[in-house]
XYZ file of N, CA and C in Angstrom:
513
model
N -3.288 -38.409 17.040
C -3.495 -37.588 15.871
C -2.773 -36.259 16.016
N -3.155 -35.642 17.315
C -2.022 -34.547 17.448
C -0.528 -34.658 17.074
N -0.138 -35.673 17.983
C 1.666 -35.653 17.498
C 1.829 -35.804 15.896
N 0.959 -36.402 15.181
C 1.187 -36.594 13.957
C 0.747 -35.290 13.206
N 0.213 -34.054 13.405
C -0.018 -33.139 12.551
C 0.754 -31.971 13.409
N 1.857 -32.401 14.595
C 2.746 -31.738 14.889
C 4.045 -32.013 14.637
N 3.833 -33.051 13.832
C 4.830 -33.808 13.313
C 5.125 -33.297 11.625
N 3.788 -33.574 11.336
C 4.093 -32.858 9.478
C 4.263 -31.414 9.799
N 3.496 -30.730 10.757
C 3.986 -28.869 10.668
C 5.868 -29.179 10.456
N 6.193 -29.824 11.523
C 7.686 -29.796 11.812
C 7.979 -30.258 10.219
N 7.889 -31.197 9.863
C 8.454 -31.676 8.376
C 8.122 -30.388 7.195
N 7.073 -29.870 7.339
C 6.760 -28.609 6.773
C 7.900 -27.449 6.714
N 7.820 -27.037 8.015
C 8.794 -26.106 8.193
C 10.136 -26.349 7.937
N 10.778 -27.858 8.192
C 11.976 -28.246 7.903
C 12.460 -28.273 6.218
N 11.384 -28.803 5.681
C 11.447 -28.547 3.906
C 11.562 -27.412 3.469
N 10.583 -26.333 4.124
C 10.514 -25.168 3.705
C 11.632 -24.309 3.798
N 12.372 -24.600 4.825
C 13.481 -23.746 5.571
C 14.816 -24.257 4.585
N 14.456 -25.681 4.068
C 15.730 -26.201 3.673
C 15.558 -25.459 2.487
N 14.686 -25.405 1.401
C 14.358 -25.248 0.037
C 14.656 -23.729 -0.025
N 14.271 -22.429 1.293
C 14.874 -21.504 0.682
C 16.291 -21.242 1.041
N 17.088 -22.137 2.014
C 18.489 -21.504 1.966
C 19.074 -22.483 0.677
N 18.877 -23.257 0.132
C 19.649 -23.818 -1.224
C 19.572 -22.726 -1.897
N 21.135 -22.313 -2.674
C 21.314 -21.181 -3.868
C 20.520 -21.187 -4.872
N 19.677 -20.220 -5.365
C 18.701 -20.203 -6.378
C 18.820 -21.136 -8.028
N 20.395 -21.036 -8.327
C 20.752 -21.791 -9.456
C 21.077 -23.208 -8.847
N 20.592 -23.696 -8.140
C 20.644 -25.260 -7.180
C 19.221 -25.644 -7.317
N 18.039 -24.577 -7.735
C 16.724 -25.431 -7.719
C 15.964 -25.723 -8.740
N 16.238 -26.577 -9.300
C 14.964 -27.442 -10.346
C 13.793 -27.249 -10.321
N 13.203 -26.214 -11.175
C 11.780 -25.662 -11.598
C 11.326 -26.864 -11.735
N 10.346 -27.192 -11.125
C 9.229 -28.158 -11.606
C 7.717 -27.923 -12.167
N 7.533 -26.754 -12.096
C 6.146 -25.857 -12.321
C 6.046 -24.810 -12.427
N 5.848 -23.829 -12.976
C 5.207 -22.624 -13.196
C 3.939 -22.249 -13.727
N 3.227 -21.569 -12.821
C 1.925 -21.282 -12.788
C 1.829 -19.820 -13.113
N 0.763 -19.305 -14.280
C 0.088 -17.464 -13.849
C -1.582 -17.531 -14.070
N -1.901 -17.140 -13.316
C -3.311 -16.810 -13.387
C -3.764 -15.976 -12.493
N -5.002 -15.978 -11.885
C -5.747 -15.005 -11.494
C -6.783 -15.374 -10.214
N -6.928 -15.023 -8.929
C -7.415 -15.413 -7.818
C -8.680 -13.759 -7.789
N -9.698 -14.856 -7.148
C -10.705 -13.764 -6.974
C -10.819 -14.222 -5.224
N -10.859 -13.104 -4.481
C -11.246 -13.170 -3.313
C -12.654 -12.725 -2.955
N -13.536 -13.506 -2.105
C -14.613 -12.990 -1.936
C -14.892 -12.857 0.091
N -15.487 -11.532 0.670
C -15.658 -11.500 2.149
C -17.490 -11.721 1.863
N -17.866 -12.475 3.003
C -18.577 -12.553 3.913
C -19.171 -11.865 5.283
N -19.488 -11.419 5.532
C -20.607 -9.839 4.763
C -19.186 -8.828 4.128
N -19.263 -8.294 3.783
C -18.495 -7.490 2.967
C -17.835 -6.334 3.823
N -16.163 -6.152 3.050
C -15.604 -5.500 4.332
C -15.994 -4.262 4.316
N -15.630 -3.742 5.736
C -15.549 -2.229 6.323
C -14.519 -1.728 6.501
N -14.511 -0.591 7.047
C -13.392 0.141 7.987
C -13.646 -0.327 9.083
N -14.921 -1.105 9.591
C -14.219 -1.889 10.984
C -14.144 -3.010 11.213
N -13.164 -3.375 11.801
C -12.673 -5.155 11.546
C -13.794 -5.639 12.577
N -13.950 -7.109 11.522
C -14.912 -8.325 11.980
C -14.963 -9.275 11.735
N -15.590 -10.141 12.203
C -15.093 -11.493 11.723
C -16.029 -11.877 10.284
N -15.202 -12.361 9.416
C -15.956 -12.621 7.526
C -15.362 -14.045 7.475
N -15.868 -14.592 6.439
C -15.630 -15.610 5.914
C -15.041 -15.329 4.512
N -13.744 -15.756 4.272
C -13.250 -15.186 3.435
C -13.086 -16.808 2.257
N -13.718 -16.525 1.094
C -13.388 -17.496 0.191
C -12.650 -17.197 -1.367
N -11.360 -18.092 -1.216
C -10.706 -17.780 -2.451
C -10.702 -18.844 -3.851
N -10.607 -18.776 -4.844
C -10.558 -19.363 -5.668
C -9.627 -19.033 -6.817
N -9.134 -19.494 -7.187
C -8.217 -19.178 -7.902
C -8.001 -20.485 -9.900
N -7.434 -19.846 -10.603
C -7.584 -20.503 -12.058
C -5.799 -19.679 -12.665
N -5.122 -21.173 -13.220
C -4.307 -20.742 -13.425
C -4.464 -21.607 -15.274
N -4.589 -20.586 -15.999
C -4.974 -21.070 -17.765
C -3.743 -21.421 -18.203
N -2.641 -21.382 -17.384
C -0.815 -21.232 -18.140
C 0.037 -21.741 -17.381
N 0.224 -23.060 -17.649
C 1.441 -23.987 -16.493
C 2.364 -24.221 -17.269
N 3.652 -24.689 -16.816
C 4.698 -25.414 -17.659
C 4.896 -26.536 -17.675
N 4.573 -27.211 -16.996
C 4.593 -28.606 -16.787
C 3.604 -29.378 -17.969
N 4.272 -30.479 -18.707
C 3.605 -30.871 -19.499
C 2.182 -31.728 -18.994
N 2.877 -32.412 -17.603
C 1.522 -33.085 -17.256
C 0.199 -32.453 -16.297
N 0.631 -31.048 -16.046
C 0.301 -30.438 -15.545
C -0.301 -28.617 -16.102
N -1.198 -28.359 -17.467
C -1.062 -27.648 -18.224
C -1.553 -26.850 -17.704
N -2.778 -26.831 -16.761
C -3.485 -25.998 -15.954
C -4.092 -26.245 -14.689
N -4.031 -25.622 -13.730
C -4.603 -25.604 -12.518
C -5.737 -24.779 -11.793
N -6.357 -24.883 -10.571
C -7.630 -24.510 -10.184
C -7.143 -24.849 -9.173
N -7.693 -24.439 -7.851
C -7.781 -24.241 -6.442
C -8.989 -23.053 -5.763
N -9.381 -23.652 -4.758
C -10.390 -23.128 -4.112
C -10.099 -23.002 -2.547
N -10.601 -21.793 -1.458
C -10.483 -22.300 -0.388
C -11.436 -21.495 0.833
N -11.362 -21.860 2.054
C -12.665 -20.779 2.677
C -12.544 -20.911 3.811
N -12.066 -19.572 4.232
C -11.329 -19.720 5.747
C -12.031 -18.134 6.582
N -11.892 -18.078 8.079
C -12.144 -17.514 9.007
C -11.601 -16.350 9.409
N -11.979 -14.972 8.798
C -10.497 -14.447 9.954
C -11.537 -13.046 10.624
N -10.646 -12.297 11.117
C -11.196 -11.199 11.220
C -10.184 -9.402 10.286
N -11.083 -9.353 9.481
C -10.676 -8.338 8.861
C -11.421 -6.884 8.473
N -10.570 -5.837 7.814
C -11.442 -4.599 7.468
C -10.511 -4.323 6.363
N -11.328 -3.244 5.332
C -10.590 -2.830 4.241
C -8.902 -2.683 5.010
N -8.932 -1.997 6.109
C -7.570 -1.427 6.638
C -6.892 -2.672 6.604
N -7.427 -3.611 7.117
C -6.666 -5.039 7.495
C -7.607 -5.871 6.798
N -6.835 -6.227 5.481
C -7.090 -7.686 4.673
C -7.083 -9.233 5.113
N -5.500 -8.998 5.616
C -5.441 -10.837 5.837
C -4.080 -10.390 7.265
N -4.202 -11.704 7.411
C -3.142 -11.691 8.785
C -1.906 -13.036 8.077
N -1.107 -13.153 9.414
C -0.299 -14.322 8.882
C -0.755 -15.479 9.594
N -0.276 -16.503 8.930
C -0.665 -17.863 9.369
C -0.516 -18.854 8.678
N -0.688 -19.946 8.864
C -0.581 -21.432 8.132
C -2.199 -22.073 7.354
N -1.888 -22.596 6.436
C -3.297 -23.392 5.992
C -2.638 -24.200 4.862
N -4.012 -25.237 4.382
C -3.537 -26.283 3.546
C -4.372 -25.642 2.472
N -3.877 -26.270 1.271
C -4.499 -25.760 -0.066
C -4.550 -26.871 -1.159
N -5.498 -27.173 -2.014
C -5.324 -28.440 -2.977
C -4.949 -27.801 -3.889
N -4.076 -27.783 -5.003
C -4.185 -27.524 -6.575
C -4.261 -28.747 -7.128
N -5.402 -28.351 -8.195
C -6.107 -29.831 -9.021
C -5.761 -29.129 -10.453
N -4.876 -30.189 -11.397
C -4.286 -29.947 -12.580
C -5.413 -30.550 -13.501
N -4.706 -29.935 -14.730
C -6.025 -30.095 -15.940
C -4.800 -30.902 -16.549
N -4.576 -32.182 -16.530
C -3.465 -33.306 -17.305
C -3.890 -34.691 -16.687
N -2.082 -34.959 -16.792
C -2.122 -36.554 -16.376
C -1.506 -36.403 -14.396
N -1.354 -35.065 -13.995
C -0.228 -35.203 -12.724
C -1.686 -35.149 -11.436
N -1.728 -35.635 -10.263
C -2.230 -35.667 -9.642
C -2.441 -34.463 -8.939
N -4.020 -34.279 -7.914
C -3.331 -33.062 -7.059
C -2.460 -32.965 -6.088
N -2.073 -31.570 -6.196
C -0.971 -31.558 -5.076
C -1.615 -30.979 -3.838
N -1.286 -31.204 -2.264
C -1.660 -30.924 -1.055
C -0.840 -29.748 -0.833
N -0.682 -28.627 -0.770
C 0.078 -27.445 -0.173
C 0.069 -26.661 0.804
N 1.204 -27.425 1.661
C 1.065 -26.991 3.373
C 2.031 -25.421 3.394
N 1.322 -24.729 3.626
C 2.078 -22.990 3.560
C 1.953 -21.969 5.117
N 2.919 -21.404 5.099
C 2.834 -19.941 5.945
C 2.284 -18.738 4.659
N 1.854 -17.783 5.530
C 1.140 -16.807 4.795
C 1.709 -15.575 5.266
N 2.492 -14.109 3.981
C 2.691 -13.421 4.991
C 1.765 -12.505 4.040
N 1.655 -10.863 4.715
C 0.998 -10.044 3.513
C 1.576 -8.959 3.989
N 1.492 -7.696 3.211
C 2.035 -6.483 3.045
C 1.178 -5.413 2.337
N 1.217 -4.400 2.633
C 0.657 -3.127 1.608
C 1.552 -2.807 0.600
N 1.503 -3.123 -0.323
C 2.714 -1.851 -1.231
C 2.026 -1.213 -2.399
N 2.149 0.077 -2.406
C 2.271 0.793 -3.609
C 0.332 0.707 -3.841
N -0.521 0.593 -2.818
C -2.140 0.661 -3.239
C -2.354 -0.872 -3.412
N -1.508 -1.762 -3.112
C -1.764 -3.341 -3.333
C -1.400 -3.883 -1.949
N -2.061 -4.899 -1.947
C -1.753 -6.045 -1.217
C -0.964 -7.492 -1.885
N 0.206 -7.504 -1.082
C 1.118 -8.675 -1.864
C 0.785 -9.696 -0.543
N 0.343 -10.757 -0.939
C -0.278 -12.064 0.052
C 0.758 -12.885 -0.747
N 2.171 -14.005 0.558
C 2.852 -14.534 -0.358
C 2.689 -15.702 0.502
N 2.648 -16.852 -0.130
C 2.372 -18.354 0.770
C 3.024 -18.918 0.231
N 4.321 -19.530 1.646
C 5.521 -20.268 0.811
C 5.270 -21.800 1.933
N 6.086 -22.416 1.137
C 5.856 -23.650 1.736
C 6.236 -25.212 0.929
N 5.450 -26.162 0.900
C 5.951 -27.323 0.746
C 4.400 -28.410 0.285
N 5.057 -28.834 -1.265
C 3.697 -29.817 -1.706
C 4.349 -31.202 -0.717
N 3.472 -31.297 0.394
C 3.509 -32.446 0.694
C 2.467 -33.900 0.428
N 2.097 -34.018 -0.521
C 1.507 -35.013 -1.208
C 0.877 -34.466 -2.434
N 0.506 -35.878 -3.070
C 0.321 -35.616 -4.645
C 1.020 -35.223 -5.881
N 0.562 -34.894 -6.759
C 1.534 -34.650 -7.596
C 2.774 -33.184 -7.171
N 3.885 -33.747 -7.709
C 4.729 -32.591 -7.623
C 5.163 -33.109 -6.343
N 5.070 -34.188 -5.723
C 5.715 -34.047 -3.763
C 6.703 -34.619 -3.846
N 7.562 -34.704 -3.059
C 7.863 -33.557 -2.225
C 8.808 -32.475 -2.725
N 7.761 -31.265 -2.654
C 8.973 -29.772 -3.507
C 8.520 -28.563 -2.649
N 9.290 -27.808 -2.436
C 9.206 -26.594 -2.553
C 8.089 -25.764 -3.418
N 7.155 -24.423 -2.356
C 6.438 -23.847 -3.479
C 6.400 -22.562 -3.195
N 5.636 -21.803 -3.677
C 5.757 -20.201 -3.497
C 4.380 -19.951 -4.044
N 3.928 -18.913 -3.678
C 2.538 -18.608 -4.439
C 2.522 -17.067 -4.091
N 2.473 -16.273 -4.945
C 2.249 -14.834 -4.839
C 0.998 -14.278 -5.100
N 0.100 -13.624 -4.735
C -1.222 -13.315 -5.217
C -0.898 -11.273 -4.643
N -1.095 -10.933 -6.124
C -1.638 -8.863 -5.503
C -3.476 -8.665 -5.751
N -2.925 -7.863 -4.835
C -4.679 -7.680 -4.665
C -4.925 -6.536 -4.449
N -5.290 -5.744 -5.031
C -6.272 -4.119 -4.991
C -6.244 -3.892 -3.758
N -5.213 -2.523 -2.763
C -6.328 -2.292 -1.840
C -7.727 -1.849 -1.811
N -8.576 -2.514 -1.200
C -9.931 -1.466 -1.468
C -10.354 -0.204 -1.426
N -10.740 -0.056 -2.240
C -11.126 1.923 -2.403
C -11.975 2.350 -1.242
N -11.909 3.067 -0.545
C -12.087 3.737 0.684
C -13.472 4.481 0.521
N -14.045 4.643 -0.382
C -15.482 5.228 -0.959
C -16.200 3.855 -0.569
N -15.699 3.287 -1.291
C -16.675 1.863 -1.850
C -17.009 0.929 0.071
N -15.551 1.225 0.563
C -15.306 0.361 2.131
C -16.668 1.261 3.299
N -16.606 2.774 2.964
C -18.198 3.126 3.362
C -19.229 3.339 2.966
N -19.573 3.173 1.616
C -20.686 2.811 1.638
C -21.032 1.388 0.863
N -21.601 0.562 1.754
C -21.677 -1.066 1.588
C -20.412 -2.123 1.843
N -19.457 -1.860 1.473
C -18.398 -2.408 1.749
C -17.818 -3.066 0.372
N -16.692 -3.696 0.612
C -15.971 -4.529 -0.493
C -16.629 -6.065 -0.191
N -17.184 -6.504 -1.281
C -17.370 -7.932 -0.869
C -16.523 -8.825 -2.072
N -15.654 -8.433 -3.220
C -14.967 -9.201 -3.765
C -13.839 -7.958 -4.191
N -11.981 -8.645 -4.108
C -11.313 -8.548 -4.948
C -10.455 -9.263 -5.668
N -9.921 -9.269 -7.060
C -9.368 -9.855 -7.783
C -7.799 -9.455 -8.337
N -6.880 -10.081 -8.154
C -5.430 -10.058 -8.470
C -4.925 -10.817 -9.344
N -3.819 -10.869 -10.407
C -2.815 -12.191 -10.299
C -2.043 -12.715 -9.838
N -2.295 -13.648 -9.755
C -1.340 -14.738 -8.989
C 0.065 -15.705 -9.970
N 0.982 -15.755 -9.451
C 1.689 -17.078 -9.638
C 2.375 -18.013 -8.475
N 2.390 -18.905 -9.325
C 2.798 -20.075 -8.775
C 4.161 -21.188 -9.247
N 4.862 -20.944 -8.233
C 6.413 -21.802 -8.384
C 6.391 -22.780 -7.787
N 6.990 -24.363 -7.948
C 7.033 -25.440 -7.275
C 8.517 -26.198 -7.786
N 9.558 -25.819 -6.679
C 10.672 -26.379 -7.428
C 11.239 -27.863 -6.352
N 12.392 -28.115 -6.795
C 13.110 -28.821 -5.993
C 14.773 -28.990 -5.749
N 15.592 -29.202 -4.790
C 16.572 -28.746 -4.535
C 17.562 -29.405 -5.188
C-alpha cells in the first residue's frame, strides 16, 4: 500500500509540474469555479500556537461547466496554528461534489500560504486525479481575513470566511 500512495504522490507531482510549465494559451479550461469557503478552528485561535482542528467547507453557487453548475467541498484537518500563523504548507486530498450530471472529482494538492495586504492568500495547486474532470490540472485560491488582533485576545478567532476560486484545466 505504501509504494502505491508513493507512487500516485509521484504521478501527482509529475502532472502538476507538467500542467504548469505548458504555455498558458496551450491550456483548455475545463471548469471555473467562484464561491466562498468558511474556515472554522478548534478551540479557537490565539496569539499562541497550538494544536486546533481546523475544518473547511466551502460552496461554489457559479461553475462553467455545463455538467458541472455548482460545487461543495468539505474538509478537517490537524495542524498547529495562532492568529500569527494560520496554515503551513503541505499536501492533502479534497472531494468536490458537483450539483449536475459530472461526477466527483478527487483533488490531490500542495498547499502554499502567504500574508498580503491584511489577508491570507492559501493557494492549492495540483491534479484531479479521479472522477469527474480526471485527469486535469487544478488551482484553488481561497483569501482569508487576517484575524483582528483584539478579537485573537480576548477569546480568540474561531471562524473565518473568504472567496475562493477554482480552475481545472488541461494541457
Amino acid at each position: 500500500m505504501r509504494l502505491s500512495r508513493l507512487a500516485h504522490c509521484a504521478l501527482v507531482a509529475v502532472l502538476a509540474a507538467g500542467a504548469s510549465t505548458v504555455p498558458a494559451h496551450a491550456l483548455a479550461l475545463e471548469q471555473t469555479c467562484v464561491g466562498t469557503e468558511v474556515t472554522t478552528f478548534d478551540p479557537p485561535l490565539t496569539l499562541t500556537a497550538r494544536p486546533v482542528t481546523v475544518t473547511v467547507s466551502g460552496v461554489y453557487p457559479a461553475c462553467t461547466s455545463t455538467g458541472a453548475v455548482t460545487g461543495t467541498y468539505a474538509e478537517t484537518f490537524s495542524l498547529t496554528a495562532s492568529c500569527l500563523v494560520l496554515f503551513d504548507s503541505g499536501s492533502a486530498l479534497r472531494t468536490f461534489t458537483w450539483g449536475g450530471t459530472v461526477a466527483p472529482s478527487e483533488f490531490q494538492y500542495n498547499v502554499t500560504s502567504s500574508a498580503v495586504a491584511g489577508q491570507v492568500v492559501v493557494t492549492n495547486t495540483g491534479v484531479i486525479t479521479s472522477g469527474g474532470f480526471a485527469p486535469a490540472g487544478a488551482e484553488q485560491v481561497i483569501t482569508l481575513v487576517t484575524p483582528n488582533v483584539v478579537q485573537c485576545l480576548s477569546g480568540g478567532v474561531s471562524s473565518v470566511t473568504g472567496p475562493t476560486t477554482l480552475t481545472i484545466h488541461r494541457p
